[in-house]
CSV table of C-alpha atoms and ligand atoms in Angstrom, one decimal:
chain,number,residue,atom,x,y,z
U,12,UNK,CA,-38.1,-16.0,36.4
U,13,UNK,CA,-34.7,-15.4,35.1
U,14,UNK,CA,-34.1,-13.9,31.8
U,15,UNK,CA,-31.3,-15.3,29.7
U,16,UNK,CA,-29.6,-13.2,27.1
U,17,UNK,CA,-28.3,-14.9,24.0
U,18,UNK,CA,-24.8,-13.6,22.8
U,19,UNK,CA,-25.2,-12.0,19.6
U,20,UNK,CA,-22.5,-12.9,17.0
U,21,UNK,CA,-20.1,-9.9,16.5
U,22,UNK,CA,-19.9,-8.5,13.0
U,23,UNK,CA,-16.4,-9.3,11.6
U,24,UNK,CA,-14.4,-6.2,10.7
U,25,UNK,CA,-13.9,-5.5,7.1
U,26,UNK,CA,-10.5,-4.7,7.7
U,27,UNK,CA,-8.6,-6.9,10.3
U,28,UNK,CA,-5.8,-5.1,12.3
U,29,UNK,CA,-2.7,-7.1,13.6
U,30,UNK,CA,0.1,-5.5,15.4
U,31,UNK,CA,3.5,-7.0,15.8
U,32,UNK,CA,6.2,-5.5,17.9
U,33,UNK,CA,9.6,-5.7,16.4
U,34,UNK,CA,11.9,-8.5,17.4
U,35,UNK,CA,15.0,-6.3,17.6
U,36,UNK,CA,13.2,-3.3,19.2
U,37,UNK,CA,9.9,-3.9,20.8
U,38,UNK,CA,9.0,-0.1,20.7
U,39,UNK,CA,8.6,-0.2,17.0
U,40,UNK,CA,5.7,-2.2,15.5
U,41,UNK,CA,4.5,-3.5,12.3
U,42,UNK,CA,0.7,-3.1,11.5
U,43,UNK,CA,-0.9,-5.7,9.1
U,44,UNK,CA,-4.4,-4.6,7.6
U,45,UNK,CA,-6.2,-7.4,6.1
U,46,UNK,CA,-9.1,-6.8,3.8
U,47,UNK,CA,-11.7,-9.1,4.9
U,48,UNK,CA,-14.5,-9.8,2.5
U,49,UNK,CA,-13.2,-12.9,1.1
U,50,UNK,CA,-16.6,-14.2,-0.5
U,51,UNK,CA,-16.3,-11.2,-2.8
U,52,UNK,CA,-12.6,-11.3,-3.3
U,53,UNK,CA,-12.3,-8.5,-0.9
U,54,UNK,CA,-13.8,-5.9,-3.2
U,55,UNK,CA,-14.3,-2.4,-1.9
U,56,UNK,CA,-17.6,-1.4,-0.4
U,57,UNK,CA,-18.1,2.0,1.2
U,58,UNK,CA,-17.9,0.5,4.6
U,59,UNK,CA,-14.6,-1.4,3.9
U,60,UNK,CA,-13.1,2.0,2.3
U,61,UNK,CA,-14.2,3.6,5.7
U,62,UNK,CA,-12.5,1.0,7.9
U,63,UNK,CA,-9.4,1.0,5.6
U,64,UNK,CA,-8.9,4.7,5.6
U,65,UNK,CA,-9.5,5.0,9.4
U,66,UNK,CA,-7.0,2.2,9.9
U,67,UNK,CA,-4.4,3.8,7.9
U,68,UNK,CA,-5.0,7.3,9.5
U,69,UNK,CA,-4.7,5.7,12.9
U,70,UNK,CA,-1.3,4.1,11.8
U,71,UNK,CA,-0.1,7.4,10.3
U,72,UNK,CA,-0.8,9.2,13.6
U,73,UNK,CA,0.8,6.3,15.9
U,74,UNK,CA,4.5,7.1,16.1
U,75,UNK,CA,5.1,3.5,17.3
U,76,UNK,CA,4.1,2.1,14.0
U,77,UNK,CA,7.1,2.0,11.7
U,78,UNK,CA,5.8,-0.1,8.7
U,79,UNK,CA,2.4,-1.1,7.3
U,80,UNK,CA,1.4,-4.2,5.4
U,81,UNK,CA,-1.8,-4.6,3.5
U,82,UNK,CA,-3.1,-8.0,2.4
U,83,UNK,CA,-6.4,-9.8,1.7
U,84,UNK,CA,-8.2,-12.7,3.5
U,85,UNK,CA,-8.9,-15.9,1.5
U,86,UNK,CA,-7.9,-16.4,-2.1
U,87,UNK,CA,-7.9,-13.0,-3.4
U,88,UNK,CA,-6.2,-9.7,-2.6
U,89,UNK,CA,-8.8,-7.3,-3.8
U,90,UNK,CA,-11.2,-7.4,-6.9
U,91,UNK,CA,-11.6,-3.6,-7.0
U,92,UNK,CA,-14.9,-1.9,-6.6
U,93,UNK,CA,-17.7,-3.9,-5.4
U,94,UNK,CA,-19.9,-3.6,-8.4
U,95,UNK,CA,-23.0,-4.7,-6.4
U,96,UNK,CA,-22.6,-2.4,-3.5
U,97,UNK,CA,-25.5,0.3,-3.9
U,98,UNK,CA,-23.7,2.7,-1.4
U,99,UNK,CA,-20.9,2.8,-4.0
U,100,UNK,CA,-23.1,3.3,-7.1
U,101,UNK,CA,-22.2,6.7,-8.4
U,102,UNK,CA,-25.5,7.1,-10.4
U,103,UNK,CA,-24.8,10.1,-12.8
U,104,UNK,CA,-21.6,10.9,-11.2
U,105,UNK,CA,-19.0,8.2,-10.8
U,106,UNK,CA,-16.4,10.9,-10.5
U,107,UNK,CA,-17.9,11.6,-7.1
U,108,UNK,CA,-17.1,8.0,-6.1
U,109,UNK,CA,-13.4,8.5,-7.2
U,110,UNK,CA,-13.2,11.8,-5.2
U,111,UNK,CA,-15.0,10.5,-2.0
U,112,UNK,CA,-13.4,7.0,-1.7
U,113,UNK,CA,-10.4,6.4,-4.1
U,114,UNK,CA,-8.6,9.9,-4.0
U,115,UNK,CA,-8.5,9.7,-0.1
U,116,UNK,CA,-7.2,6.1,0.0
U,117,UNK,CA,-4.6,6.5,-2.7
U,118,UNK,CA,-3.3,9.8,-1.5
U,119,UNK,CA,-3.3,8.5,2.1
U,120,UNK,CA,-1.1,5.5,1.0
U,121,UNK,CA,1.2,7.6,-1.0
U,122,UNK,CA,1.9,10.0,1.9
U,123,UNK,CA,2.1,7.6,4.7
U,124,UNK,CA,5.0,8.6,7.2
U,125,UNK,CA,6.2,5.0,7.1
U,126,UNK,CA,6.7,2.4,4.2
U,127,UNK,CA,3.8,0.5,3.0
U,128,UNK,CA,4.0,-3.1,1.8
U,129,UNK,CA,1.2,-4.7,-0.3
U,130,UNK,CA,1.3,-8.5,0.3
U,131,UNK,CA,-0.7,-9.5,-2.9
U,132,UNK,CA,-1.9,-13.1,-1.8
U,133,UNK,CA,-4.1,-13.6,-4.9
U,134,UNK,CA,-5.9,-11.9,-7.6
U,135,UNK,CA,-5.7,-8.0,-7.6
U,136,UNK,CA,-8.1,-6.4,-10.1
U,137,UNK,CA,-9.4,-2.9,-11.0
U,138,UNK,CA,-8.9,-0.5,-8.1
U,139,UNK,CA,-7.5,-3.5,-6.2
U,140,UNK,CA,-4.6,-3.8,-8.5
U,141,UNK,CA,-3.9,0.0,-8.4
U,142,UNK,CA,-4.3,0.1,-4.6
U,143,UNK,CA,-1.5,-2.5,-4.5
U,144,UNK,CA,0.6,-0.3,-6.9
U,145,UNK,CA,0.1,2.8,-4.8
U,146,UNK,CA,2.1,0.8,-2.1
U,147,UNK,CA,5.8,1.3,-1.6
U,148,UNK,CA,6.6,-2.4,-2.1
U,149,UNK,CA,4.4,-5.0,-3.7
U,150,UNK,CA,5.4,-8.6,-3.0
U,151,UNK,CA,3.1,-11.0,-4.5
U,152,UNK,CA,2.5,-14.8,-4.3
U,153,UNK,CA,3.3,-16.8,-7.4
U,154,UNK,CA,-0.3,-17.7,-7.8
U,155,UNK,CA,-1.3,-14.1,-7.7
U,156,UNK,CA,-2.0,-11.8,-10.7
U,157,UNK,CA,-2.9,-8.3,-11.6
U,158,UNK,CA,-5.8,-7.3,-13.8
U,159,UNK,CA,-6.6,-3.6,-15.1
U,160,UNK,CA,-10.2,-4.8,-15.3
U,161,UNK,CA,-11.5,-1.3,-16.1
U,162,UNK,CA,-11.7,-1.5,-19.8
U,163,UNK,CA,-14.0,-4.5,-19.6
U,164,UNK,CA,-16.7,-2.3,-17.9
U,165,UNK,CA,-16.1,0.8,-20.0
U,166,UNK,CA,-13.8,2.7,-17.7
U,167,UNK,CA,-10.3,4.0,-17.5
U,168,UNK,CA,-7.7,2.8,-14.8
U,169,UNK,CA,-8.5,4.6,-11.5
U,170,UNK,CA,-7.0,4.7,-8.0
U,171,UNK,CA,-4.0,6.4,-9.4
U,172,UNK,CA,-3.5,3.8,-12.2
U,173,UNK,CA,-3.1,6.1,-15.2
U,174,UNK,CA,-0.2,7.8,-13.1
U,175,UNK,CA,1.3,4.7,-11.7
U,176,UNK,CA,1.4,2.4,-14.7
U,177,UNK,CA,3.5,4.3,-17.3
U,178,UNK,CA,5.9,5.2,-14.5
U,179,UNK,CA,6.2,1.7,-13.4
U,180,UNK,CA,6.4,-0.2,-16.8
U,181,UNK,CA,6.4,2.4,-19.5
U,182,UNK,CA,3.8,3.6,-21.8
U,183,UNK,CA,3.7,0.5,-24.2
U,184,UNK,CA,3.1,-1.8,-21.4
U,185,UNK,CA,0.9,0.6,-19.4
U,186,UNK,CA,-1.4,0.9,-22.5
U,187,UNK,CA,-1.3,-2.7,-23.2
U,188,UNK,CA,-2.3,-3.8,-19.7
U,189,UNK,CA,-5.0,-1.1,-19.6
U,190,UNK,CA,-6.5,-1.5,-22.9
U,191,UNK,CA,-6.6,-5.3,-22.9
U,192,UNK,CA,-7.5,-5.9,-19.4
U,193,UNK,CA,-5.5,-9.1,-19.6
U,194,UNK,CA,-4.5,-10.9,-16.5
U,195,UNK,CA,-0.8,-10.5,-15.7
U,196,UNK,CA,0.7,-13.4,-13.5
U,197,UNK,CA,3.0,-12.2,-10.6
U,198,UNK,CA,6.0,-13.6,-12.1
U,199,UNK,CA,5.5,-11.6,-15.2
U,200,UNK,CA,4.7,-8.4,-13.1
U,201,UNK,CA,8.1,-8.8,-11.3
U,202,UNK,CA,9.9,-9.3,-14.7
U,203,UNK,CA,8.5,-6.2,-16.2
U,204,UNK,CA,9.1,-4.1,-13.1
U,205,UNK,CA,5.3,-3.7,-12.1
U,206,UNK,CA,6.2,-5.1,-8.7
U,207,UNK,CA,9.2,-5.5,-6.3
U,208,UNK,CA,9.1,-9.3,-5.8
U,209,UNK,CA,7.2,-12.5,-6.6
U,210,UNK,CA,7.6,-15.4,-4.2
U,211,UNK,CA,6.3,-18.9,-3.7
U,212,UNK,CA,2.9,-18.7,-1.9
U,213,UNK,CA,4.2,-20.4,1.2
U,214,UNK,CA,6.9,-17.7,1.6
U,215,UNK,CA,4.7,-14.7,1.2
U,216,UNK,CA,3.9,-14.1,4.7
U,217,UNK,CA,7.4,-14.8,6.1
U,218,UNK,CA,9.0,-12.6,3.3
U,219,UNK,CA,6.8,-9.6,3.9
U,220,UNK,CA,7.2,-9.7,7.7
U,221,UNK,CA,11.0,-9.9,7.2
U,222,UNK,CA,10.9,-6.9,4.9
U,223,UNK,CA,8.5,-4.9,7.2
U,224,UNK,CA,10.7,-5.7,10.4
U,225,UNK,CA,13.7,-4.5,8.5
U,226,UNK,CA,12.1,-1.2,7.2
U,227,UNK,CA,10.7,-0.6,10.9
U,228,UNK,CA,14.3,-0.4,12.1
U,229,UNK,CA,15.4,2.2,9.5
U,230,UNK,CA,15.0,6.0,9.6
U,231,UNK,CA,11.2,6.3,8.8
U,232,UNK,CA,11.4,10.0,8.1
U,233,UNK,CA,14.2,9.6,5.5
U,234,UNK,CA,12.3,6.7,3.8
U,235,UNK,CA,9.1,9.0,3.7
U,236,UNK,CA,11.2,11.7,2.2
U,237,UNK,CA,12.7,9.3,-0.4
U,238,UNK,CA,9.3,8.4,-1.5
U,239,UNK,CA,8.3,12.1,-1.8
U,240,UNK,CA,11.4,13.1,-3.7
U,241,UNK,CA,11.3,10.4,-6.2
U,242,UNK,CA,7.5,10.9,-6.8
U,243,UNK,CA,8.2,14.8,-7.2
U,244,UNK,CA,11.1,14.1,-9.5
U,245,UNK,CA,8.9,12.5,-12.1
U,246,UNK,CA,7.5,16.0,-13.0
U,247,UNK,CA,10.8,17.9,-12.7
U,248,UNK,CA,13.8,18.5,-14.7
U,249,UNK,CA,17.3,17.3,-13.5
U,250,UNK,CA,18.4,20.6,-12.2
U,251,UNK,CA,15.1,21.0,-10.1
U,252,UNK,CA,15.5,17.5,-8.8
U,253,UNK,CA,19.0,18.4,-7.4
U,254,UNK,CA,17.4,21.4,-5.8
U,255,UNK,CA,14.6,19.2,-4.1
U,256,UNK,CA,17.5,16.8,-3.0
U,257,UNK,CA,19.5,19.8,-1.5
U,258,UNK,CA,16.4,21.0,0.3
U,259,UNK,CA,15.4,17.6,1.5
U,260,UNK,CA,19.0,16.7,2.7
U,261,UNK,CA,19.1,20.2,4.6
U,262,UNK,CA,15.9,19.4,6.6
U,263,UNK,CA,16.8,15.8,7.3
U,264,UNK,CA,20.4,16.7,8.5
U,265,UNK,CA,18.7,19.1,11.0
U,266,UNK,CA,16.8,16.2,12.4
U,267,UNK,CA,18.2,13.6,14.7
U,268,UNK,CA,18.5,10.6,12.6
U,269,UNK,CA,21.4,11.8,10.4
U,270,UNK,CA,23.6,12.6,13.4
U,271,UNK,CA,22.6,9.2,14.9
U,272,UNK,CA,23.4,7.2,11.5
U,273,UNK,CA,26.8,8.8,11.3
U,274,UNK,CA,27.7,8.5,15.0
U,275,UNK,CA,26.6,4.9,14.8
U,276,UNK,CA,28.6,4.2,11.8
U,277,UNK,CA,31.7,5.8,13.1
U,278,UNK,CA,31.2,4.0,16.5
U,279,UNK,CA,30.5,0.7,14.7
U,280,UNK,CA,27.3,0.2,16.3
U,281,UNK,CA,23.7,-0.3,15.2
U,282,UNK,CA,21.8,3.0,15.1
U,283,UNK,CA,18.6,3.6,16.7
U,284,UNK,CA,16.5,5.9,14.6
U,285,UNK,CA,13.8,8.0,16.1
U,286,UNK,CA,12.5,10.6,13.6
U,287,UNK,CA,9.0,10.1,12.2
Y,315,LIG,O1,-18.1,3.7,-9.2
Y,315,LIG,C1,-17.3,3.0,-9.9
Y,315,LIG,O2,-17.8,2.0,-10.3
Y,315,LIG,C2,-15.9,3.5,-10.3
Y,315,LIG,C3,-14.8,2.9,-9.6
Y,315,LIG,C4,-14.2,1.7,-10.2
Y,315,LIG,C5,-13.2,1.1,-9.6
Y,315,LIG,C6,-12.9,-0.4,-10.0
Y,315,LIG,O3,-12.3,-1.3,-9.3
Y,315,LIG,S1,-13.6,-0.8,-11.5
Y,315,LIG,C7,-13.2,-2.6,-11.6
Y,315,LIG,C8,-14.1,-3.5,-10.7
Y,315,LIG,N1,-13.7,-4.8,-10.7
Y,315,LIG,C9,-13.8,-5.6,-11.7
Y,315,LIG,O4,-14.4,-5.3,-12.7
Y,315,LIG,C10,-13.3,-7.0,-11.4
Y,315,LIG,C11,-14.5,-7.9,-11.3
Y,315,LIG,N2,-14.1,-9.4,-11.0
Y,315,LIG,C12,-13.6,-10.2,-11.9
Y,315,LIG,O5,-13.4,-9.9,-13.1
Y,315,LIG,C13,-13.3,-11.6,-11.3
Y,315,LIG,O6,-14.1,-11.8,-10.1
Y,315,LIG,C14,-11.8,-11.8,-11.1
Y,315,LIG,C15,-11.1,-11.9,-12.4
Y,315,LIG,C16,-11.3,-10.6,-10.2
Y,315,LIG,C17,-11.5,-13.2,-10.3
Y,315,LIG,O7,-12.3,-14.2,-11.1
Y,315,LIG,P1,-12.6,-15.6,-10.3
Y,315,LIG,O8,-13.0,-16.5,-11.3
Y,315,LIG,O9,-11.3,-16.0,-9.7
Y,315,LIG,O10,-13.6,-15.3,-9.2
Y,315,LIG,P2,-15.3,-15.1,-9.5
Y,315,LIG,O11,-16.0,-16.3,-9.5
Y,315,LIG,O12,-15.4,-14.2,-10.6
Y,315,LIG,O13,-15.4,-14.1,-8.1
Y,315,LIG,C18,-15.7,-14.8,-6.8
Y,315,LIG,C19,-16.8,-14.1,-6.1
Y,315,LIG,O14,-16.4,-12.7,-5.9
Y,315,LIG,C20,-18.2,-14.0,-7.1
Y,315,LIG,O15,-19.2,-14.1,-6.2
Y,315,LIG,P3,-20.1,-15.5,-6.1
Y,315,LIG,O16,-20.6,-15.6,-7.4
Y,315,LIG,O17,-19.2,-16.4,-5.6
Y,315,LIG,O18,-21.2,-15.0,-5.1
Y,315,LIG,C21,-17.9,-12.7,-7.6
Y,315,LIG,O19,-19.2,-12.2,-8.1
Y,315,LIG,C22,-17.5,-11.9,-6.5
Y,315,LIG,N3,-16.7,-10.7,-7.0
Y,315,LIG,C23,-15.4,-10.6,-7.8
Y,315,LIG,N4,-15.2,-9.3,-8.0
Y,315,LIG,C24,-16.2,-8.6,-7.6
Y,315,LIG,C25,-17.2,-9.4,-7.0
Y,315,LIG,N5,-18.4,-9.0,-6.5
Y,315,LIG,C26,-18.5,-7.7,-6.6
Y,315,LIG,N6,-17.7,-6.9,-7.1
Y,315,LIG,C27,-16.5,-7.3,-7.7
Y,315,LIG,N7,-15.6,-6.4,-8.3
């Protein structure tokens, strides 16, 4: 008697990973990470946090990756914490949830060696909104929106929100958004400087790909140092910021990309940057 084995359906990854080689330089790739729990608007479960952090860590360690895009499957970007996931229930210590899940995620994004772009395809709420704001660029579809949903459930903005919001839009708007928890349409988010760009829904994917491919050809190390210097300058006086600029330029000028950039300019050719 022959035994037939039925193929078991494979579980869908909670974070889909797609890699695209650069059109201009096939050795440099753009990685797209798609949050994949569309039925719950891609809200964060413990398992999804795990896959996302692992994917970001892998991208950080892969020298061929020169830009990362994060986006959401279905009609939402990310509705923040999955409020029904028992694995995320903090019990008496919700602070431990922040330390275990959101700090590693937020700090990973803010220290990536390459630019990270959030392609916000739909609603971004709670920690989902602030995860997007952690990214270097936020490009949102016109139908997308941003909601600091925390006050509605008796919490303060997290995933870096209390730090990011006033720096992006000033104290008055930061407090207004955080206290009311009102929905902010993407167009308005661009107008007040919360995000980089709002585009028509049909143009989101192409716009973000073009931006990522362009960044992938740029000097990755200098871009990462630009983020670091700008973030650090927020807590410095003017003189200390110039000291940091001098120290950073000194380091960058010793690396290869500076020489390559200058030689390419003088030789009227396109530079090929290597440092990362
Ligand atoms: O440990 C800790 O809790 C601390 C950490 C906190 C971090 C945080 O992120 S706190 C903030 C958590 N997020 C929210 O409070 C947002 C909750 N969601 C909403 O307010 C609404 O869903 C939206 C305004 C984002 C979208 O509204 P709408 O009308 O477009 O969609 P919907 O019908 O509400 O949601 C669609 C489905 O997704 C629905 O499921 P169903 O009924 O079709 O089976 C809904 O329950 C589910 N969903 C949406 N957000 C969450 C969620 N399920 C679990 N957790 C969610 N956050």
